[in-house]
XYZ file of C-alpha atoms in Angstrom:
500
model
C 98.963 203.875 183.760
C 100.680 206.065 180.776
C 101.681 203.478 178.115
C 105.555 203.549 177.176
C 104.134 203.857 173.832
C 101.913 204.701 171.879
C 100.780 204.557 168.300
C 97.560 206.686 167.768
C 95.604 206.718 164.201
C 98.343 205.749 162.404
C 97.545 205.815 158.389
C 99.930 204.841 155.484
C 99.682 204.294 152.122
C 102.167 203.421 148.677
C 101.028 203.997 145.346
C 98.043 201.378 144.933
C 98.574 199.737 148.177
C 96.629 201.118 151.522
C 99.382 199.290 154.009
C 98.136 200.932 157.521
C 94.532 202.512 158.003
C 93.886 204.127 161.072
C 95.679 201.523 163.372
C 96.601 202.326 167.071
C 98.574 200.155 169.819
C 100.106 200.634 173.232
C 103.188 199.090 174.935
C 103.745 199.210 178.383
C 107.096 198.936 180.433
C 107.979 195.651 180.888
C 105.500 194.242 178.483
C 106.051 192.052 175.428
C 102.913 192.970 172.636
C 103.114 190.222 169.810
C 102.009 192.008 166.677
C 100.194 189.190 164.593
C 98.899 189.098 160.844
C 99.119 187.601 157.371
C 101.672 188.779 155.371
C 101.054 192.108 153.759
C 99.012 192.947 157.004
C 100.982 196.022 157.454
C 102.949 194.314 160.578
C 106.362 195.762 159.397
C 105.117 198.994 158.064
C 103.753 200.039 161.147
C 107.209 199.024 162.886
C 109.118 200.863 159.591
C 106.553 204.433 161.183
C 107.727 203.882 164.791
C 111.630 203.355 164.057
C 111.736 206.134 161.775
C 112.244 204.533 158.465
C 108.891 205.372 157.269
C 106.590 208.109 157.899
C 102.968 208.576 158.216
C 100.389 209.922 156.345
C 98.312 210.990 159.440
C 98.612 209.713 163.163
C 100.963 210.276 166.052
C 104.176 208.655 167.752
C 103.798 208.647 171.442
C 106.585 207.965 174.363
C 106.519 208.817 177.876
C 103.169 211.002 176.973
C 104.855 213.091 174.530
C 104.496 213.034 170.480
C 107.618 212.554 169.167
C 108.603 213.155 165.081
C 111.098 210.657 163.633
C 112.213 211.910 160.020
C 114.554 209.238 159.997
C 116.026 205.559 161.844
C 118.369 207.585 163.908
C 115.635 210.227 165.717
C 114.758 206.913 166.538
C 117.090 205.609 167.911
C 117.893 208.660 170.265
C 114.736 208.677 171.579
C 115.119 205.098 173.083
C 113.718 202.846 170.044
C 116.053 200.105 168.883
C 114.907 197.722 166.157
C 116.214 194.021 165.554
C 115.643 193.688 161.482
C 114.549 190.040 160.043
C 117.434 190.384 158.030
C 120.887 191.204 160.508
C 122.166 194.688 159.940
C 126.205 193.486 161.096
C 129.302 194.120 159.070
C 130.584 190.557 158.176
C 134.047 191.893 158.621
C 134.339 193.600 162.016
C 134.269 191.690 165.019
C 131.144 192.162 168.010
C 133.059 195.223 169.478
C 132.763 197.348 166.253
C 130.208 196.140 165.207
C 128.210 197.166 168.294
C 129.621 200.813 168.538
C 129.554 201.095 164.696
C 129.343 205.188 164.178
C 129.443 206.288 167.326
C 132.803 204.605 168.817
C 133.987 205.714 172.263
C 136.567 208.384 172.730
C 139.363 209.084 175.049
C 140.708 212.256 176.406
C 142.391 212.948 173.567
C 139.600 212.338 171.103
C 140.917 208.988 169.741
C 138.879 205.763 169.678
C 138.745 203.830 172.772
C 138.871 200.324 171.736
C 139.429 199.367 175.717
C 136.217 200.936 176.994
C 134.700 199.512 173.848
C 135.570 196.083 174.761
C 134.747 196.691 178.540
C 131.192 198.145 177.792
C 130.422 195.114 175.282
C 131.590 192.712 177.624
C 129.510 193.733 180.124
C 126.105 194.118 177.583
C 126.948 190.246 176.864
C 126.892 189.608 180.703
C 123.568 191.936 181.010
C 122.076 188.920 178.045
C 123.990 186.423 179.671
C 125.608 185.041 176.792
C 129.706 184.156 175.881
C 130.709 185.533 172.561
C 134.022 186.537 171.254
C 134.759 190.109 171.378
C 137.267 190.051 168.513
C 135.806 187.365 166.079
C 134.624 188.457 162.561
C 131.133 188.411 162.640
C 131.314 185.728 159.392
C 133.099 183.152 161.618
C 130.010 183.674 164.235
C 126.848 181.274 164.503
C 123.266 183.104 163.559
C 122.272 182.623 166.924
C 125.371 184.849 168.323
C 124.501 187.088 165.697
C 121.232 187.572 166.516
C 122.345 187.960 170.679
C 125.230 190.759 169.292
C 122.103 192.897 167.280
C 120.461 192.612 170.929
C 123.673 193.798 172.662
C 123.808 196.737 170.090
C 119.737 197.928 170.324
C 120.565 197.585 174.782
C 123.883 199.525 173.554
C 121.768 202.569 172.383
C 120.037 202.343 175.930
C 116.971 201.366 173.926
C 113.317 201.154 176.317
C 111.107 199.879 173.906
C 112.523 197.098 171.783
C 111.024 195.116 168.206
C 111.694 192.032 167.722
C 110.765 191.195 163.882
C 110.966 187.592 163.111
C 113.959 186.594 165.714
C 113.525 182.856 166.143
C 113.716 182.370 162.441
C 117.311 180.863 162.306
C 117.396 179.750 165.776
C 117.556 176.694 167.024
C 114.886 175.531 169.441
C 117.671 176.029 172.416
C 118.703 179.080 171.333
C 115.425 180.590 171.059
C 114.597 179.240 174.575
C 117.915 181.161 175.449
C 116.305 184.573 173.555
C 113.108 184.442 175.721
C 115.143 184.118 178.885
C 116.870 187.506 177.819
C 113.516 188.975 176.544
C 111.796 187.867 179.968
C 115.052 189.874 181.436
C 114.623 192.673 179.637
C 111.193 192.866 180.482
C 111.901 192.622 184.476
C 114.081 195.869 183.522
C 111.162 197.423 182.298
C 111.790 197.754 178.543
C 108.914 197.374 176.506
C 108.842 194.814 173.169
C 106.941 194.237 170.591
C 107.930 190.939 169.237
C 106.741 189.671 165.338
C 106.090 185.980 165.012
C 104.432 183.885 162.906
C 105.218 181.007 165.703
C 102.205 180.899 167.629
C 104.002 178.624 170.184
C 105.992 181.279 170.465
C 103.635 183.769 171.110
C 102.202 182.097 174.087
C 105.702 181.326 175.611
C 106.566 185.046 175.805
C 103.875 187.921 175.297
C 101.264 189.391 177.199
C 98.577 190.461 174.787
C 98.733 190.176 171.462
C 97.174 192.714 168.806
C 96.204 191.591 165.330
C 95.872 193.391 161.781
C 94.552 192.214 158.961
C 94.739 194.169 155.529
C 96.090 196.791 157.296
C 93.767 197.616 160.113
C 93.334 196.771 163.466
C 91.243 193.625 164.065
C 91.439 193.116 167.943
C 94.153 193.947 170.935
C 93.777 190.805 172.930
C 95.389 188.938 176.532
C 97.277 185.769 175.648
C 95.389 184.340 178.791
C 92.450 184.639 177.280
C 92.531 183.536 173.825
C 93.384 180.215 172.097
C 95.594 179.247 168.870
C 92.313 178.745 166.920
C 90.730 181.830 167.774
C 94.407 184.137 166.782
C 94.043 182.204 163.119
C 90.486 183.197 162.809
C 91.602 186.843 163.654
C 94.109 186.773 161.192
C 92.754 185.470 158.308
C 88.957 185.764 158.686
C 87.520 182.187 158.459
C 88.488 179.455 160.910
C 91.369 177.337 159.166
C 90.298 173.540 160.740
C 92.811 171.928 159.383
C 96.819 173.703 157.951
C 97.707 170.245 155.983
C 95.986 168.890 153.494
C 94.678 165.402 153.790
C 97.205 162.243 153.101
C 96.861 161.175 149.018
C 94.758 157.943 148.912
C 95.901 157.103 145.534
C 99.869 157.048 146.063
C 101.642 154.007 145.876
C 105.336 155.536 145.369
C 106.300 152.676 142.872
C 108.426 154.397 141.008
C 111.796 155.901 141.925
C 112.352 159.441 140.184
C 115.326 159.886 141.521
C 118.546 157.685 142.715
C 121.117 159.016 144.649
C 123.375 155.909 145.000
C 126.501 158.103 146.167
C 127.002 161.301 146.948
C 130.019 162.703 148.886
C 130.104 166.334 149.557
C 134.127 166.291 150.346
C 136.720 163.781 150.127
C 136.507 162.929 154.195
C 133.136 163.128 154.563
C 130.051 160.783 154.826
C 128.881 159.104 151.287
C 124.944 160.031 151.073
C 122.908 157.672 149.696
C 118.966 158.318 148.950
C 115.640 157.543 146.844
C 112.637 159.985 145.821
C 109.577 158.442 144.367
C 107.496 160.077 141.894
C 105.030 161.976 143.778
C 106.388 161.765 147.341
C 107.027 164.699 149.520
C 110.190 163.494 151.106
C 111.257 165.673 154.081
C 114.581 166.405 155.382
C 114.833 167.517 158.952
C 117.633 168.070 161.222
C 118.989 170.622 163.269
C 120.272 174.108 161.555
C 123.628 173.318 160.367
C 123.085 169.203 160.237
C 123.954 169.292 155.884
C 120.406 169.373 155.068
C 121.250 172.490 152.627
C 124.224 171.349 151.833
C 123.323 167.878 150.377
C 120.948 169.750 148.093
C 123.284 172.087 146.771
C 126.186 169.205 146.341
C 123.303 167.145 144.348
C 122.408 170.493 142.310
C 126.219 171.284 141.225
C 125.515 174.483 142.679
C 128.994 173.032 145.066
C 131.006 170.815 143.476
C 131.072 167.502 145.326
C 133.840 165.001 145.680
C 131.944 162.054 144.181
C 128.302 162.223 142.997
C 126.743 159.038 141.191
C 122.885 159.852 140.429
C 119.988 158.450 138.469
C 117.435 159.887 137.191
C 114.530 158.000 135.663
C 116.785 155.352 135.565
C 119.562 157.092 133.534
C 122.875 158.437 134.957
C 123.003 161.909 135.231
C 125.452 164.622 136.178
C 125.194 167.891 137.799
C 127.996 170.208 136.814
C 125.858 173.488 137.687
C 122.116 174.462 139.004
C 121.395 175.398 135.352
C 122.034 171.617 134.069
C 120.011 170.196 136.796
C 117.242 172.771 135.458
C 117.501 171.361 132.586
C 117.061 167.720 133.322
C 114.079 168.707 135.093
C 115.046 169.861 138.782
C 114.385 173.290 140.610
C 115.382 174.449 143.634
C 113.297 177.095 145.983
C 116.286 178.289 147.937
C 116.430 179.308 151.503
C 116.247 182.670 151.341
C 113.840 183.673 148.364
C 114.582 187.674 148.734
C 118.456 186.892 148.286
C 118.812 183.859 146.113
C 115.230 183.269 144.722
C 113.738 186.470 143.161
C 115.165 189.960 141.887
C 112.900 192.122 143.935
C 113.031 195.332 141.612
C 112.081 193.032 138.907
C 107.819 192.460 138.054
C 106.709 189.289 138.953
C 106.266 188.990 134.868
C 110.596 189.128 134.809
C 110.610 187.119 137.985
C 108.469 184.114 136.313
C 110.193 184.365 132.837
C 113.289 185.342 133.940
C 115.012 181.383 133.864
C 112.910 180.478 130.480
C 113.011 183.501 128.107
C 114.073 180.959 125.220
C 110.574 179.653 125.086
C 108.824 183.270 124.350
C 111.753 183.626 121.987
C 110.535 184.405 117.920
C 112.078 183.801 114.268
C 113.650 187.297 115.175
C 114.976 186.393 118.540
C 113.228 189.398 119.788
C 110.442 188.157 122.972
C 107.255 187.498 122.082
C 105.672 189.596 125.252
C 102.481 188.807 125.059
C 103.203 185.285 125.091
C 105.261 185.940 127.912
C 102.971 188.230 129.791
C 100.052 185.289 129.296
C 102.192 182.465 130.558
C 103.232 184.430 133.572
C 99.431 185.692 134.285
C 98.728 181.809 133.839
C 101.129 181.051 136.282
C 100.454 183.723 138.820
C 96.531 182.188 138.598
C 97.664 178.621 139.490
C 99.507 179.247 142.374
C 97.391 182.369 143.341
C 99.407 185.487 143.718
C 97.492 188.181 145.170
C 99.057 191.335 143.397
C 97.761 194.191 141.359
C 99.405 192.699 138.328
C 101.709 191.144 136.298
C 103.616 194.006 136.450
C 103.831 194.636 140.148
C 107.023 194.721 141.630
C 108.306 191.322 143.163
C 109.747 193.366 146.115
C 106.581 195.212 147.037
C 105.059 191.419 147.352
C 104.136 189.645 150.878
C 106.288 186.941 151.934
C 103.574 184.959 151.048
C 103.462 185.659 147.841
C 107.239 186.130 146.445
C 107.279 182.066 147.414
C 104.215 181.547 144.806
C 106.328 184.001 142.707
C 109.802 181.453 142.906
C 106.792 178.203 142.649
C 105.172 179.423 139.520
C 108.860 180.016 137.630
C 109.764 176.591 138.072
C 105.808 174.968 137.301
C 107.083 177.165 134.098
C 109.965 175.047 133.669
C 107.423 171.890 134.331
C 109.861 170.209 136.502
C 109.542 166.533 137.834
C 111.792 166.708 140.906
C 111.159 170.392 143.356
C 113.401 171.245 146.374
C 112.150 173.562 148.727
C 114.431 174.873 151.197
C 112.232 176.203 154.120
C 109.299 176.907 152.227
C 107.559 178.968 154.831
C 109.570 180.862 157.057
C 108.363 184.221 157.382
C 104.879 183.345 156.027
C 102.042 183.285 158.309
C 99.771 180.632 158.954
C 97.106 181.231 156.174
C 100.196 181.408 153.273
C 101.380 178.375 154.896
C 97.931 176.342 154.733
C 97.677 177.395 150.739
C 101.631 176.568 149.999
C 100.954 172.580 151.340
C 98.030 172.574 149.369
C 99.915 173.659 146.180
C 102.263 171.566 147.054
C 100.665 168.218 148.055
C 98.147 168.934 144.151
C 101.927 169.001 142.570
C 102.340 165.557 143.595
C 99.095 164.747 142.564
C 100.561 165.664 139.188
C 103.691 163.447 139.702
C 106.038 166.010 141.054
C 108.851 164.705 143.510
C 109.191 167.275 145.908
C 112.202 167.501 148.848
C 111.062 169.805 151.206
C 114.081 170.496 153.992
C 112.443 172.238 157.324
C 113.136 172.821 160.754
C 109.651 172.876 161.707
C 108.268 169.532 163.068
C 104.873 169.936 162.206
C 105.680 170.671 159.015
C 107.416 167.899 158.199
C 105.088 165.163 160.249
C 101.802 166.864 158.755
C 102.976 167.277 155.206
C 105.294 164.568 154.371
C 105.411 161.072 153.019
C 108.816 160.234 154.252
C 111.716 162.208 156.170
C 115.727 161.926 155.872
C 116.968 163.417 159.216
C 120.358 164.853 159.071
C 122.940 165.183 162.271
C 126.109 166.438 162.019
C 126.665 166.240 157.606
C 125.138 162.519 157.567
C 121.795 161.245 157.152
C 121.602 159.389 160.265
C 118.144 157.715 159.103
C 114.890 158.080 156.518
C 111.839 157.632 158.978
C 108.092 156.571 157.469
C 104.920 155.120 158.874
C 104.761 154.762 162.258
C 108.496 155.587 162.802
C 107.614 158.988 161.362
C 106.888 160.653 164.792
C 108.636 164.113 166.841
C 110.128 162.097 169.174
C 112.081 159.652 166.927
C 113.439 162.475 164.794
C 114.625 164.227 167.656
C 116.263 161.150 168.971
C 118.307 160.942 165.315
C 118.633 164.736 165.006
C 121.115 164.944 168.442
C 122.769 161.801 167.711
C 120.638 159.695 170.090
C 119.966 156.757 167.975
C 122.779 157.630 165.766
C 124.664 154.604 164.622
């Protein structure tokens, strides 16, 4: 049977970086391939080739039997390939309609803009997904999840037959991603092909069919999902069998000593009054559902939002946070959510990156910088947390995942902080990343680092911390340890089911 697709020999390489060496995949109709590797495996290059945004070096685009040449996203997308980016592509402005039929809006007789047949062919793509959204909402006042269903609506739009699917779980919740694979399982009974990038491997067995695997940028193995295990997909992707992802429990904790008090802490006038300890060296998790304040309270304590009321201790002294900077200089960093956005300056080296919050210390007599001090420290830092780049001087944007998180880490370790928040310190970073952040993290608290660490994975937070805060609806509806600190107990908390 003639694949849908087909990527044949497909080679790729960026000034010191080999991304793609001779790597070849197929996609049938109606199939869902799960393309699976580290970060930096070449996963999204490969998908960059076939949608046009990148070419190849050597190696050939196949559809329908024919070799097709995309010089750019929108060859692409004429030829039936639509692409559903990690990061949303939607105007924040313009409501689903426009949104949808951005550039290419429907005309009547008279060669003006149809906004009726608009609305009627985007009401009936929503019905196709089965999904309610508003058709003349801005997209800002939309949930991610009916964000992520209106960049679906818009690929289908474009009468796309082979869909990817890069990272699209990642601000779901676990009901709406549920809700995605019953449209992707659609969509396959239609016959559209999908290649679907996860680092979820839950996920992967839920929805694909085979799964193929890259590592350093060639092909390791094309394999069933029916025939392979969890185990055997990590061993593929990194090369060594990885036993055990979190690090063992600390024998030698006794959490004596609180770091930091939070003895009130209201976000707005109305609104609940937080209260919360942090021992020195605890990992204290907060879970929740996506939008249940977990972000939120860590800003408000920052000063990065100005809460109503705030009382705080900090090593037994009162403290206040008027801004992000002053809590960085009482000794508290945050790692925010989204490290490409809020974290790091991607054209900047990871040298500018590292320094970039603590230039005064490389500062001379002259108040010129003293860059080879700087350089050092930074090389020093990069070491500790292990960044795998060609230098010092690599670009932070040409970094894995992986890898721009160790970037954010090793600027605050700079700023030797005592209290660390990290706001979902491993989405987008595959499995092997993931085991070496929790070790990093768990031999900071070794050091008497207090680290928050707000997640929506479960695992995460049962496997890595000491204590969890779980979060439903702006409050924290509990803090869970020892044998309370189970999945099924923070579920019950996180939909209000043993909410007080």
């Amino acid at each position: 049977m003639t694949p849908l697709l087909s990527l044949r020999h497909i080679s790729k390489s960026f000034p010191g970086v080999r991304a793609l060496d001779d790597v070849s995949l197929d996609i049938h109709a109606g199939e869902v391939v799960a393309l699976l590797g580290e970060n930096g495996a070449g996963k999204s290059t490969l998908m960059k080739i076939l949608c046009g945004i990148h070419q190849p070096d050597q190696g050939d685009i196949v559809i329908d039997g024919s070799v097709r040449h995309f010089s750019g996203y929108q060859d692409a997308l004429n030829a039936g390939v639509g692409i559903i980016f990690q990061e949303f592509s939607l105007i924040p402005d313009l409501d689903a309609v426009d949104n949808i039929f951005l550039g290419r809006e429907l005309k009547n007789r008279l060669g003006l803009r149809d906004r009726r047949a608009m609305v009627e062919k985007a009401g009936a793509l929503f019905r196709r997904l089965k999904v309610s959204i508003p058709l003349d909402c801005p997209i800002s006042e939309l949930s991610i999840a009916d964000q992520q269903f209106i960049e679906i609506a818009k690929a289908l739009s474009l009468d796309a037959r082979i869909l990817v699917l890069d990272e699209p779980t990642a601000t779901l919740t676990p009901s709406e991603a549920d809700h995605l694979f019953d449209i992707m399982r659609e969509l396959r009974a239609q016959g559209v092909g999908m290649a679907f990038i996860s680092h979820h491997m839950e996920e992967i067995f839920a929805i694909c069919d085979r799964v193929t695997v890259l590592r350093d940028g060639q092909k390791i193995d094309d394999v069933t999902v029916a025939d392979t295990s969890v185990d055997d997909l990590i061993e593929l992707m990194v090369g060594r069998r990885v036993e055990n992802i979190f690090p063992a429990p600390r024998c030698d904790a006794d959490f004596a000593q609180v770091v930091l008090d939070v003895q009130s802490l209201k976000l707005t006038p109305d609104g609940p009054d937080h209260r919360l300890q942090l021992h020195r060296g605890e990992i204290l998790g907060f879970a929740g559902l996506v939008g249940s304040g977990r972000t939120e309270f860590a800003l408000g304590l920052l000063g990065a939002t100005r809460p109503a009321h705030a009382a705080i201790m900090l090593e037994g002294r009162q403290v206040t946070f008027d801004h992000p900077a002053t809590a960085l200089e009482h000794g508290i960093g945050l790692l925010p959510e989204s490290r490409k956005t809020q974290g790091l300056i991607l054209p900047f080296s990871c040298r500018d990156n590292i320094s970039l919050n603590n230039l005064a210390r490389f500062r001379g007599a002259t108040r010129l910088l003293r860059h080879r001090d700087e350089a050092s420290a930074a090389s020093r830092l990069m070491q500790s947390v292990k960044v795998k780049a060609p230098s010092i001087e690599t670009e932070t944007g040409h970094l894995s995942g992986g890898n721009q998180q160790k970037v954010v880490i090793a600027r605050w370790l700079g700023h030797q902080c005592k209290v660390l928040i990290f706001d979902e310190p491993t989405r987008g970073i595959d499995v092997g990343a993931k085991s070496e952040i929790y070790a990093l993290m768990k031999a900071l608290t070794a050091e008497g680092v207090s680290i928050i660490m707000i997640s929506s994975e479960l695992p995460e937070i049962l496997g890595l911390c000491d204590r969890a805060a779980v979060f439903y609806q702006g409050a924290i509806s509990t803090v869970l340890s020892g044998a309370q600190l189970d999945a099924p107990t923070i579920m019950h908390h996180a939909t209000g089911g043993l909410s007080a």
